[in-house]
Amino acid sequence: MQETKALLVLENGSVYRGTAFGHIGEAAGEVVFNTSHTGYQEILTDPSYAGQMVVMTYPLIGNYGITPDDNESSKVWASAFIVREASNIHSNFESSGSLDAYLKQAKVMGLAGIDTRKLVREIREKGAMRGVISAVDLNEENLKARALSIPEMTGQDLVKTVTSTENYVLDKPEARYHVAAFDYGIKTNILRILQVCGCKVTVLNAATPVEEVLKLNPDGVFLSNGPGDPSAVGYAIDTIRAIADYNRTTRALPVFGICLGHQLLSLAFGAETYKLKFGHHGSNHPVKNMKSKRIEITSQNHGFAVKMDSLPEDLEMTHLNLYDHTVEGVRHRSLPCFSVQYHPEAAPGPHDSHYLFDQFTEMMDKAKN
């Protein structure tokens, strides 16, 4: 097959020459890297990657094809996919097609054949940068100018672009709990695990007002993962703050947040967030549980974090990132509210942190009795 030349140009003028695969055209977004060895389909369909082009550090991608059951949402959210080598063959008894065909169908561009080690090193040294990939316009200056015109991630509310437009219910026979789950970009495996834990789940649009939530009379509230700058999602912060006030004045209503949900919960209680230099993206990040002293290997995908020195007295840090000592989890000292920055539902893994869902159901049991 004849290869199609393509360029990646970063906002600082760095140029990476490779070949296009998947959809042949152009793509733009913030360039971030992911250190996972597997799970590329889950990464592509994670709504938290909206507005970002993902570089895989593992050199060979696509070798086990695409499996419909592995999608984390209904579509590919990553703006583009960048790899060292895109496998021309795939082997997996469950696969229904190739990565190349999958990206073509999704109209998402792939770039292969570049030195991903060099690109990742540049992102680590200089920080995540905006970039443009093109197989149409190969003029480097044009692409640099277009990269500089892309809105920066700071200040962007991308939740409104990924949240479900209508509320819906995932019922479970003989459900023991009813959970109201805010969809800021919720992943399929989160919903799957909540159901396994005995929950009927009502999935809510991100802008659902607190009055509608309380009308459901849920046993608990879940705050999902999602893309963009948490401080820009003011409506969600206000709603979480109102739920906290309901906890103080009316009855215990357990709240559990993951990733963006963790950041929003922290902001609602008065903490601050900031943009990380190049974010945490991968399935191999060590996190220390401050209570048990155990080290959990976790899956992560976020570009913002909670400022440790901004945590109010009411919030206790429960988990610590051992790479850069950032906040990985908090709990309220008197209200049944807790959250983690990483992904305990991680698909395909690791599964060290599944106990957090049990912690959530135990809190709902206690609140009901």
PDB file of C-alpha atoms in Angstrom, residues 68-312:
ATOM      1  CA  PRO A  68     -16.982  -3.707  20.360  1.00  0.00           C
ATOM      2  CA  ASP A  69     -17.413  -4.588  24.046  1.00  0.00           C
ATOM      3  CA  ASP A  70     -14.263  -2.634  24.954  1.00  0.00           C
ATOM      4  CA  ASN A  71     -15.657   0.806  24.122  1.00  0.00           C
ATOM      5  CA  GLU A  72     -15.860   3.214  27.064  1.00  0.00           C
ATOM      6  CA  SER A  73     -18.465   5.353  25.287  1.00  0.00           C
ATOM      7  CA  SER A  74     -20.421   5.472  22.050  1.00  0.00           C
ATOM      8  CA  LYS A  75     -17.697   7.156  19.976  1.00  0.00           C
ATOM      9  CA  VAL A  76     -14.015   8.007  19.680  1.00  0.00           C
ATOM     10  CA  TRP A  77     -13.308  11.225  21.610  1.00  0.00           C
ATOM     11  CA  ALA A  78      -9.562  11.613  21.091  1.00  0.00           C
ATOM     12  CA  SER A  79      -8.838  14.159  18.337  1.00  0.00           C
ATOM     13  CA  ALA A  80      -6.057  12.014  16.863  1.00  0.00           C
ATOM     14  CA  PHE A  81      -3.914   8.966  17.679  1.00  0.00           C
ATOM     15  CA  ILE A  82      -0.102   9.038  17.432  1.00  0.00           C
ATOM     16  CA  VAL A  83       2.022   5.855  17.524  1.00  0.00           C
ATOM     17  CA  ARG A  84       5.471   4.589  16.631  1.00  0.00           C
ATOM     18  CA  GLU A  85       4.145   1.627  14.665  1.00  0.00           C
ATOM     19  CA  ALA A  86       0.534   0.862  13.755  1.00  0.00           C
ATOM     20  CA  SER A  87       0.292  -2.910  13.338  1.00  0.00           C
ATOM     21  CA  ASN A  88      -0.827  -4.043   9.883  1.00  0.00           C
ATOM     22  CA  ILE A  89      -2.181  -7.300  11.309  1.00  0.00           C
ATOM     23  CA  HIS A  90      -4.326  -8.063  14.338  1.00  0.00           C
ATOM     24  CA  SER A  91      -4.955 -11.300  16.181  1.00  0.00           C
ATOM     25  CA  ASN A  92      -7.633 -11.721  18.845  1.00  0.00           C
ATOM     26  CA  PHE A  93     -10.499 -14.198  18.927  1.00  0.00           C
ATOM     27  CA  GLU A  94     -12.893 -11.402  19.972  1.00  0.00           C
ATOM     28  CA  SER A  95     -11.766  -8.732  17.501  1.00  0.00           C
ATOM     29  CA  SER A  96     -14.141  -7.493  14.836  1.00  0.00           C
ATOM     30  CA  GLY A  97     -11.701  -5.401  12.829  1.00  0.00           C
ATOM     31  CA  SER A  98      -8.478  -3.436  12.680  1.00  0.00           C
ATOM     32  CA  LEU A  99      -7.489  -0.225  14.431  1.00  0.00           C
ATOM     33  CA  ASP A 100      -6.978   1.409  11.026  1.00  0.00           C
ATOM     34  CA  ALA A 101     -10.513   0.573   9.879  1.00  0.00           C
ATOM     35  CA  TYR A 102     -11.922   1.659  13.251  1.00  0.00           C
ATOM     36  CA  LEU A 103     -10.324   5.092  12.989  1.00  0.00           C
ATOM     37  CA  LYS A 104     -11.422   5.427   9.374  1.00  0.00           C
ATOM     38  CA  GLN A 105     -15.026   4.745  10.356  1.00  0.00           C
ATOM     39  CA  ALA A 106     -14.779   7.223  13.252  1.00  0.00           C
ATOM     40  CA  LYS A 107     -13.158   9.837  10.957  1.00  0.00           C
ATOM     41  CA  VAL A 108     -10.267  10.170  13.410  1.00  0.00           C
ATOM     42  CA  MET A 109      -6.753  10.640  12.083  1.00  0.00           C
ATOM     43  CA  GLY A 110      -3.789   8.492  13.056  1.00  0.00           C
ATOM     44  CA  LEU A 111      -0.084   9.321  12.685  1.00  0.00           C
ATOM     45  CA  ALA A 112       2.548   6.564  12.650  1.00  0.00           C
ATOM     46  CA  GLY A 113       6.260   6.270  11.978  1.00  0.00           C
ATOM     47  CA  ILE A 114       7.467   9.134  14.148  1.00  0.00           C
ATOM     48  CA  ASP A 115       9.984   8.955  16.992  1.00  0.00           C
ATOM     49  CA  THR A 116       7.480   8.825  19.861  1.00  0.00           C
ATOM     50  CA  ARG A 117      10.332   8.665  22.409  1.00  0.00           C
ATOM     51  CA  LYS A 118      11.583  12.047  21.251  1.00  0.00           C
ATOM     52  CA  LEU A 119       8.060  13.505  21.236  1.00  0.00           C
ATOM     53  CA  VAL A 120       7.303  12.240  24.748  1.00  0.00           C
ATOM     54  CA  ARG A 121      10.624  13.577  26.019  1.00  0.00           C
ATOM     55  CA  GLU A 122       9.791  16.983  24.552  1.00  0.00           C
ATOM     56  CA  ILE A 123       6.358  16.997  26.224  1.00  0.00           C
ATOM     57  CA  ARG A 124       7.910  15.991  29.550  1.00  0.00           C
ATOM     58  CA  GLU A 125      10.514  18.750  29.331  1.00  0.00           C
ATOM     59  CA  LYS A 126       8.366  21.549  27.898  1.00  0.00           C
ATOM     60  CA  GLY A 127       4.849  20.509  28.924  1.00  0.00           C
ATOM     61  CA  ALA A 128       1.744  19.498  26.990  1.00  0.00           C
ATOM     62  CA  MET A 129       1.437  21.608  23.851  1.00  0.00           C
ATOM     63  CA  ARG A 130      -1.127  22.308  21.200  1.00  0.00           C
ATOM     64  CA  GLY A 131      -0.484  20.744  17.819  1.00  0.00           C
ATOM     65  CA  VAL A 132      -1.843  20.087  14.342  1.00  0.00           C
ATOM     66  CA  ILE A 133      -1.535  16.914  12.254  1.00  0.00           C
ATOM     67  CA  SER A 134      -2.089  17.177   8.529  1.00  0.00           C
ATOM     68  CA  ALA A 135      -1.819  14.979   5.467  1.00  0.00           C
ATOM     69  CA  VAL A 136      -3.331  17.788   3.386  1.00  0.00           C
ATOM     70  CA  ASP A 137      -1.286  20.900   4.168  1.00  0.00           C
ATOM     71  CA  LEU A 138       2.414  20.063   4.651  1.00  0.00           C
ATOM     72  CA  ASN A 139       3.523  23.674   5.120  1.00  0.00           C
ATOM     73  CA  GLU A 140       5.192  23.791   8.537  1.00  0.00           C
ATOM     74  CA  GLU A 141       4.615  27.502   9.148  1.00  0.00           C
ATOM     75  CA  ASN A 142       0.928  27.206   8.318  1.00  0.00           C
ATOM     76  CA  LEU A 143       0.515  24.329  10.756  1.00  0.00           C
ATOM     77  CA  LYS A 144       2.416  26.118  13.525  1.00  0.00           C
ATOM     78  CA  ALA A 145       0.181  29.172  13.135  1.00  0.00           C
ATOM     79  CA  ARG A 146      -2.899  26.969  13.312  1.00  0.00           C
ATOM     80  CA  ALA A 147      -1.554  25.207  16.417  1.00  0.00           C
ATOM     81  CA  LEU A 148      -1.131  28.562  18.136  1.00  0.00           C
ATOM     82  CA  SER A 149      -4.738  29.438  17.302  1.00  0.00           C
ATOM     83  CA  ILE A 150      -6.175  26.424  19.146  1.00  0.00           C
ATOM     84  CA  PRO A 151      -7.776  27.420  22.477  1.00  0.00           C
ATOM     85  CA  GLU A 152      -5.646  26.455  25.487  1.00  0.00           C
ATOM     86  CA  MET A 153      -7.056  23.790  27.788  1.00  0.00           C
ATOM     87  CA  THR A 154      -7.032  26.114  30.793  1.00  0.00           C
ATOM     88  CA  GLY A 155     -10.408  27.806  31.090  1.00  0.00           C
ATOM     89  CA  GLN A 156     -12.237  25.394  28.767  1.00  0.00           C
ATOM     90  CA  ASP A 157     -15.518  23.786  29.804  1.00  0.00           C
ATOM     91  CA  LEU A 158     -15.478  20.646  27.655  1.00  0.00           C
ATOM     92  CA  VAL A 159     -18.004  18.826  29.840  1.00  0.00           C
ATOM     93  CA  LYS A 160     -20.864  20.413  27.917  1.00  0.00           C
ATOM     94  CA  THR A 161     -19.523  18.801  24.710  1.00  0.00           C
ATOM     95  CA  VAL A 162     -19.478  15.227  26.070  1.00  0.00           C
ATOM     96  CA  THR A 163     -22.358  14.968  28.570  1.00  0.00           C
ATOM     97  CA  SER A 164     -25.499  13.073  27.625  1.00  0.00           C
ATOM     98  CA  THR A 165     -28.211  15.342  26.263  1.00  0.00           C
ATOM     99  CA  GLU A 166     -30.971  13.471  28.114  1.00  0.00           C
ATOM    100  CA  ASN A 167     -31.129  11.668  31.438  1.00  0.00           C
ATOM    101  CA  TYR A 168     -31.528   7.876  31.299  1.00  0.00           C
ATOM    102  CA  VAL A 169     -31.850   4.943  33.685  1.00  0.00           C
ATOM    103  CA  LEU A 170     -29.814   1.741  33.870  1.00  0.00           C
ATOM    104  CA  ASP A 171     -32.003  -0.538  35.953  1.00  0.00           C
ATOM    105  CA  LYS A 172     -30.933  -3.663  37.765  1.00  0.00           C
ATOM    106  CA  PRO A 173     -33.271  -6.402  39.028  1.00  0.00           C
ATOM    107  CA  GLU A 174     -33.451  -6.376  42.820  1.00  0.00           C
ATOM    108  CA  ALA A 175     -31.229  -3.303  43.030  1.00  0.00           C
ATOM    109  CA  ARG A 176     -30.324  -2.413  46.610  1.00  0.00           C
ATOM    110  CA  TYR A 177     -29.353   1.184  45.882  1.00  0.00           C
ATOM    111  CA  HIS A 178     -30.396   4.011  43.602  1.00  0.00           C
ATOM    112  CA  VAL A 179     -27.478   6.175  42.461  1.00  0.00           C
ATOM    113  CA  ALA A 180     -27.803   9.527  40.693  1.00  0.00           C
ATOM    114  CA  ALA A 181     -24.709   9.714  38.474  1.00  0.00           C
ATOM    115  CA  PHE A 182     -23.652  13.024  36.939  1.00  0.00           C
ATOM    116  CA  ASP A 183     -22.344  12.476  33.419  1.00  0.00           C
ATOM    117  CA  TYR A 184     -19.373  14.802  32.965  1.00  0.00           C
ATOM    118  CA  GLY A 185     -17.978  12.265  30.462  1.00  0.00           C
ATOM    119  CA  ILE A 186     -18.792   9.033  32.274  1.00  0.00           C
ATOM    120  CA  LYS A 187     -17.088   5.798  31.211  1.00  0.00           C
ATOM    121  CA  THR A 188     -19.048   2.618  30.493  1.00  0.00           C
ATOM    122  CA  ASN A 189     -17.092   0.534  32.983  1.00  0.00           C
ATOM    123  CA  ILE A 190     -18.047   2.871  35.834  1.00  0.00           C
ATOM    124  CA  LEU A 191     -21.710   2.230  35.082  1.00  0.00           C
ATOM    125  CA  ARG A 192     -21.036  -1.487  34.735  1.00  0.00           C
ATOM    126  CA  ILE A 193     -19.350  -1.710  38.148  1.00  0.00           C
ATOM    127  CA  LEU A 194     -22.053   0.351  39.868  1.00  0.00           C
ATOM    128  CA  GLN A 195     -24.606  -2.133  38.539  1.00  0.00           C
ATOM    129  CA  VAL A 196     -22.483  -5.092  39.671  1.00  0.00           C
ATOM    130  CA  CYS A 197     -22.478  -3.497  43.128  1.00  0.00           C
ATOM    131  CA  GLY A 198     -26.278  -3.630  43.188  1.00  0.00           C
ATOM    132  CA  CYS A 199     -27.089  -0.132  41.981  1.00  0.00           C
ATOM    133  CA  LYS A 200     -29.858   1.151  39.787  1.00  0.00           C
ATOM    134  CA  VAL A 201     -28.227   4.156  38.081  1.00  0.00           C
ATOM    135  CA  THR A 202     -29.958   7.286  36.853  1.00  0.00           C
ATOM    136  CA  VAL A 203     -27.467   9.046  34.586  1.00  0.00           C
ATOM    137  CA  LEU A 204     -27.878  12.820  34.639  1.00  0.00           C
ATOM    138  CA  ASN A 205     -26.858  15.565  32.253  1.00  0.00           C
ATOM    139  CA  ALA A 206     -24.028  17.567  33.794  1.00  0.00           C
ATOM    140  CA  ALA A 207     -26.184  20.675  34.174  1.00  0.00           C
ATOM    141  CA  THR A 208     -29.060  18.931  35.990  1.00  0.00           C
ATOM    142  CA  PRO A 209     -30.137  21.212  38.869  1.00  0.00           C
ATOM    143  CA  VAL A 210     -29.997  19.982  42.455  1.00  0.00           C
ATOM    144  CA  GLU A 211     -33.807  20.116  42.765  1.00  0.00           C
ATOM    145  CA  GLU A 212     -34.169  17.433  40.074  1.00  0.00           C
ATOM    146  CA  VAL A 213     -31.528  15.285  41.753  1.00  0.00           C
ATOM    147  CA  LEU A 214     -33.283  15.403  45.119  1.00  0.00           C
ATOM    148  CA  LYS A 215     -36.660  14.594  43.527  1.00  0.00           C
ATOM    149  CA  LEU A 216     -35.183  11.220  42.576  1.00  0.00           C
ATOM    150  CA  ASN A 217     -34.601  10.507  46.285  1.00  0.00           C
ATOM    151  CA  PRO A 218     -31.345   8.674  45.516  1.00  0.00           C
ATOM    152  CA  ASP A 219     -29.311   6.678  48.028  1.00  0.00           C
ATOM    153  CA  GLY A 220     -26.107   8.217  46.706  1.00  0.00           C
ATOM    154  CA  VAL A 221     -24.662  10.646  44.171  1.00  0.00           C
ATOM    155  CA  PHE A 222     -21.799   9.820  41.813  1.00  0.00           C
ATOM    156  CA  LEU A 223     -19.573  12.443  40.147  1.00  0.00           C
ATOM    157  CA  SER A 224     -17.925  11.118  36.989  1.00  0.00           C
ATOM    158  CA  ASN A 225     -14.713  11.690  35.088  1.00  0.00           C
ATOM    159  CA  GLY A 226     -14.614  14.176  32.226  1.00  0.00           C
ATOM    160  CA  PRO A 227     -12.458  16.513  30.109  1.00  0.00           C
ATOM    161  CA  GLY A 228     -11.234  20.085  30.383  1.00  0.00           C
ATOM    162  CA  ASP A 229     -10.599  22.552  33.191  1.00  0.00           C
ATOM    163  CA  PRO A 230     -12.637  21.773  36.339  1.00  0.00           C
ATOM    164  CA  SER A 231     -12.683  25.396  37.469  1.00  0.00           C
ATOM    165  CA  ALA A 232     -14.594  26.289  34.280  1.00  0.00           C
ATOM    166  CA  VAL A 233     -17.515  23.994  35.151  1.00  0.00           C
ATOM    167  CA  GLY A 234     -19.148  26.415  37.580  1.00  0.00           C
ATOM    168  CA  TYR A 235     -22.649  24.956  37.317  1.00  0.00           C
ATOM    169  CA  ALA A 236     -21.391  21.548  38.482  1.00  0.00           C
ATOM    170  CA  ILE A 237     -19.476  23.069  41.400  1.00  0.00           C
ATOM    171  CA  ASP A 238     -22.605  24.954  42.503  1.00  0.00           C
ATOM    172  CA  THR A 239     -24.710  21.785  42.363  1.00  0.00           C
ATOM    173  CA  ILE A 240     -22.199  19.781  44.402  1.00  0.00           C
ATOM    174  CA  ARG A 241     -22.063  22.596  46.945  1.00  0.00           C
ATOM    175  CA  ALA A 242     -25.870  22.473  47.203  1.00  0.00           C
ATOM    176  CA  ILE A 243     -25.769  18.690  47.726  1.00  0.00           C
ATOM    177  CA  ALA A 244     -23.225  19.223  50.516  1.00  0.00           C
ATOM    178  CA  ASP A 245     -25.591  21.744  52.151  1.00  0.00           C
ATOM    179  CA  TYR A 246     -28.400  19.156  51.893  1.00  0.00           C
ATOM    180  CA  ASN A 247     -26.071  16.724  53.699  1.00  0.00           C
ATOM    181  CA  ARG A 248     -25.578  19.225  56.502  1.00  0.00           C
ATOM    182  CA  THR A 249     -29.207  20.212  56.989  1.00  0.00           C
ATOM    183  CA  THR A 250     -31.464  17.357  55.894  1.00  0.00           C
ATOM    184  CA  ARG A 251     -30.062  13.839  55.644  1.00  0.00           C
ATOM    185  CA  ALA A 252     -26.920  11.925  54.812  1.00  0.00           C
ATOM    186  CA  LEU A 253     -26.527  11.553  51.044  1.00  0.00           C
ATOM    187  CA  PRO A 254     -23.207   9.835  50.193  1.00  0.00           C
ATOM    188  CA  VAL A 255     -21.190  11.382  47.356  1.00  0.00           C
ATOM    189  CA  PHE A 256     -18.399   9.596  45.444  1.00  0.00           C
ATOM    190  CA  GLY A 257     -16.295  11.337  42.787  1.00  0.00           C
ATOM    191  CA  ILE A 258     -13.727  10.056  40.291  1.00  0.00           C
ATOM    192  CA  CYS A 259     -11.167  12.116  38.325  1.00  0.00           C
ATOM    193  CA  LEU A 260     -12.926  15.329  37.219  1.00  0.00           C
ATOM    194  CA  GLY A 261     -15.572  14.495  39.822  1.00  0.00           C
ATOM    195  CA  HIS A 262     -12.811  14.540  42.445  1.00  0.00           C
ATOM    196  CA  GLN A 263     -11.636  17.954  41.304  1.00  0.00           C
ATOM    197  CA  LEU A 264     -15.178  19.375  41.242  1.00  0.00           C
ATOM    198  CA  LEU A 265     -15.938  18.038  44.726  1.00  0.00           C
ATOM    199  CA  SER A 266     -12.710  19.568  46.045  1.00  0.00           C
ATOM    200  CA  LEU A 267     -13.538  22.918  44.425  1.00  0.00           C
ATOM    201  CA  ALA A 268     -17.037  22.811  45.922  1.00  0.00           C
ATOM    202  CA  PHE A 269     -15.534  22.531  49.409  1.00  0.00           C
ATOM    203  CA  GLY A 270     -13.141  25.441  48.829  1.00  0.00           C
ATOM    204  CA  ALA A 271      -9.951  23.879  47.434  1.00  0.00           C
ATOM    205  CA  GLU A 272      -8.173  25.083  44.276  1.00  0.00           C
ATOM    206  CA  THR A 273      -7.002  23.291  41.133  1.00  0.00           C
ATOM    207  CA  TYR A 274      -4.125  23.882  38.720  1.00  0.00           C
ATOM    208  CA  LYS A 275      -2.872  22.534  35.393  1.00  0.00           C
ATOM    209  CA  LEU A 276      -0.155  19.894  35.545  1.00  0.00           C
ATOM    210  CA  LYS A 277       2.882  20.259  33.282  1.00  0.00           C
ATOM    211  CA  PHE A 278       2.079  17.197  31.185  1.00  0.00           C
ATOM    212  CA  GLY A 279      -0.646  15.431  33.150  1.00  0.00           C
ATOM    213  CA  HIS A 280      -1.018  11.848  34.321  1.00  0.00           C
ATOM    214  CA  HIS A 281      -2.077   9.418  31.583  1.00  0.00           C
ATOM    215  CA  GLY A 282      -1.435   5.696  31.927  1.00  0.00           C
ATOM    216  CA  SER A 283      -2.240   2.470  33.758  1.00  0.00           C
ATOM    217  CA  ASN A 284       0.868   2.171  35.929  1.00  0.00           C
ATOM    218  CA  HIS A 285       0.857   5.066  38.414  1.00  0.00           C
ATOM    219  CA  PRO A 286       1.677   4.211  42.058  1.00  0.00           C
ATOM    220  CA  VAL A 287      -0.613   5.765  44.669  1.00  0.00           C
ATOM    221  CA  LYS A 288      -0.280   5.476  48.453  1.00  0.00           C
ATOM    222  CA  ASN A 289      -3.386   4.895  50.548  1.00  0.00           C
ATOM    223  CA  MET A 290      -2.637   7.101  53.545  1.00  0.00           C
ATOM    224  CA  LYS A 291      -4.793   5.025  55.910  1.00  0.00           C
ATOM    225  CA  SER A 292      -3.754   1.465  55.006  1.00  0.00           C
ATOM    226  CA  LYS A 293      -0.230   2.488  53.877  1.00  0.00           C
ATOM    227  CA  ARG A 294      -0.656   0.172  50.899  1.00  0.00           C
ATOM    228  CA  ILE A 295       0.535   1.119  47.418  1.00  0.00           C
ATOM    229  CA  GLU A 296      -2.053   0.821  44.660  1.00  0.00           C
ATOM    230  CA  ILE A 297      -1.112   0.663  40.988  1.00  0.00           C
ATOM    231  CA  THR A 298      -3.648   2.879  39.253  1.00  0.00           C
ATOM    232  CA  SER A 299      -4.977   4.004  35.901  1.00  0.00           C
ATOM    233  CA  GLN A 300      -4.981   7.773  35.417  1.00  0.00           C
ATOM    234  CA  ASN A 301      -6.076  10.323  32.853  1.00  0.00           C
ATOM    235  CA  HIS A 302      -6.096  13.957  33.911  1.00  0.00           C
ATOM    236  CA  GLY A 303      -4.329  17.209  33.132  1.00  0.00           C
ATOM    237  CA  PHE A 304      -5.392  19.150  36.239  1.00  0.00           C
ATOM    238  CA  ALA A 305      -4.923  18.456  39.945  1.00  0.00           C
ATOM    239  CA  VAL A 306      -6.053  19.715  43.338  1.00  0.00           C
ATOM    240  CA  LYS A 307      -3.582  22.031  45.109  1.00  0.00           C
ATOM    241  CA  MET A 308      -2.469  20.279  48.259  1.00  0.00           C
ATOM    242  CA  ASP A 309      -1.878  23.475  50.232  1.00  0.00           C
ATOM    243  CA  SER A 310      -5.358  24.722  49.309  1.00  0.00           C
ATOM    244  CA  LEU A 311      -7.229  21.841  50.968  1.00  0.00           C
ATOM    245  CA  PRO A 312      -9.605  23.261  53.577  1.00  0.00           C
TER     246      PRO A 312
END
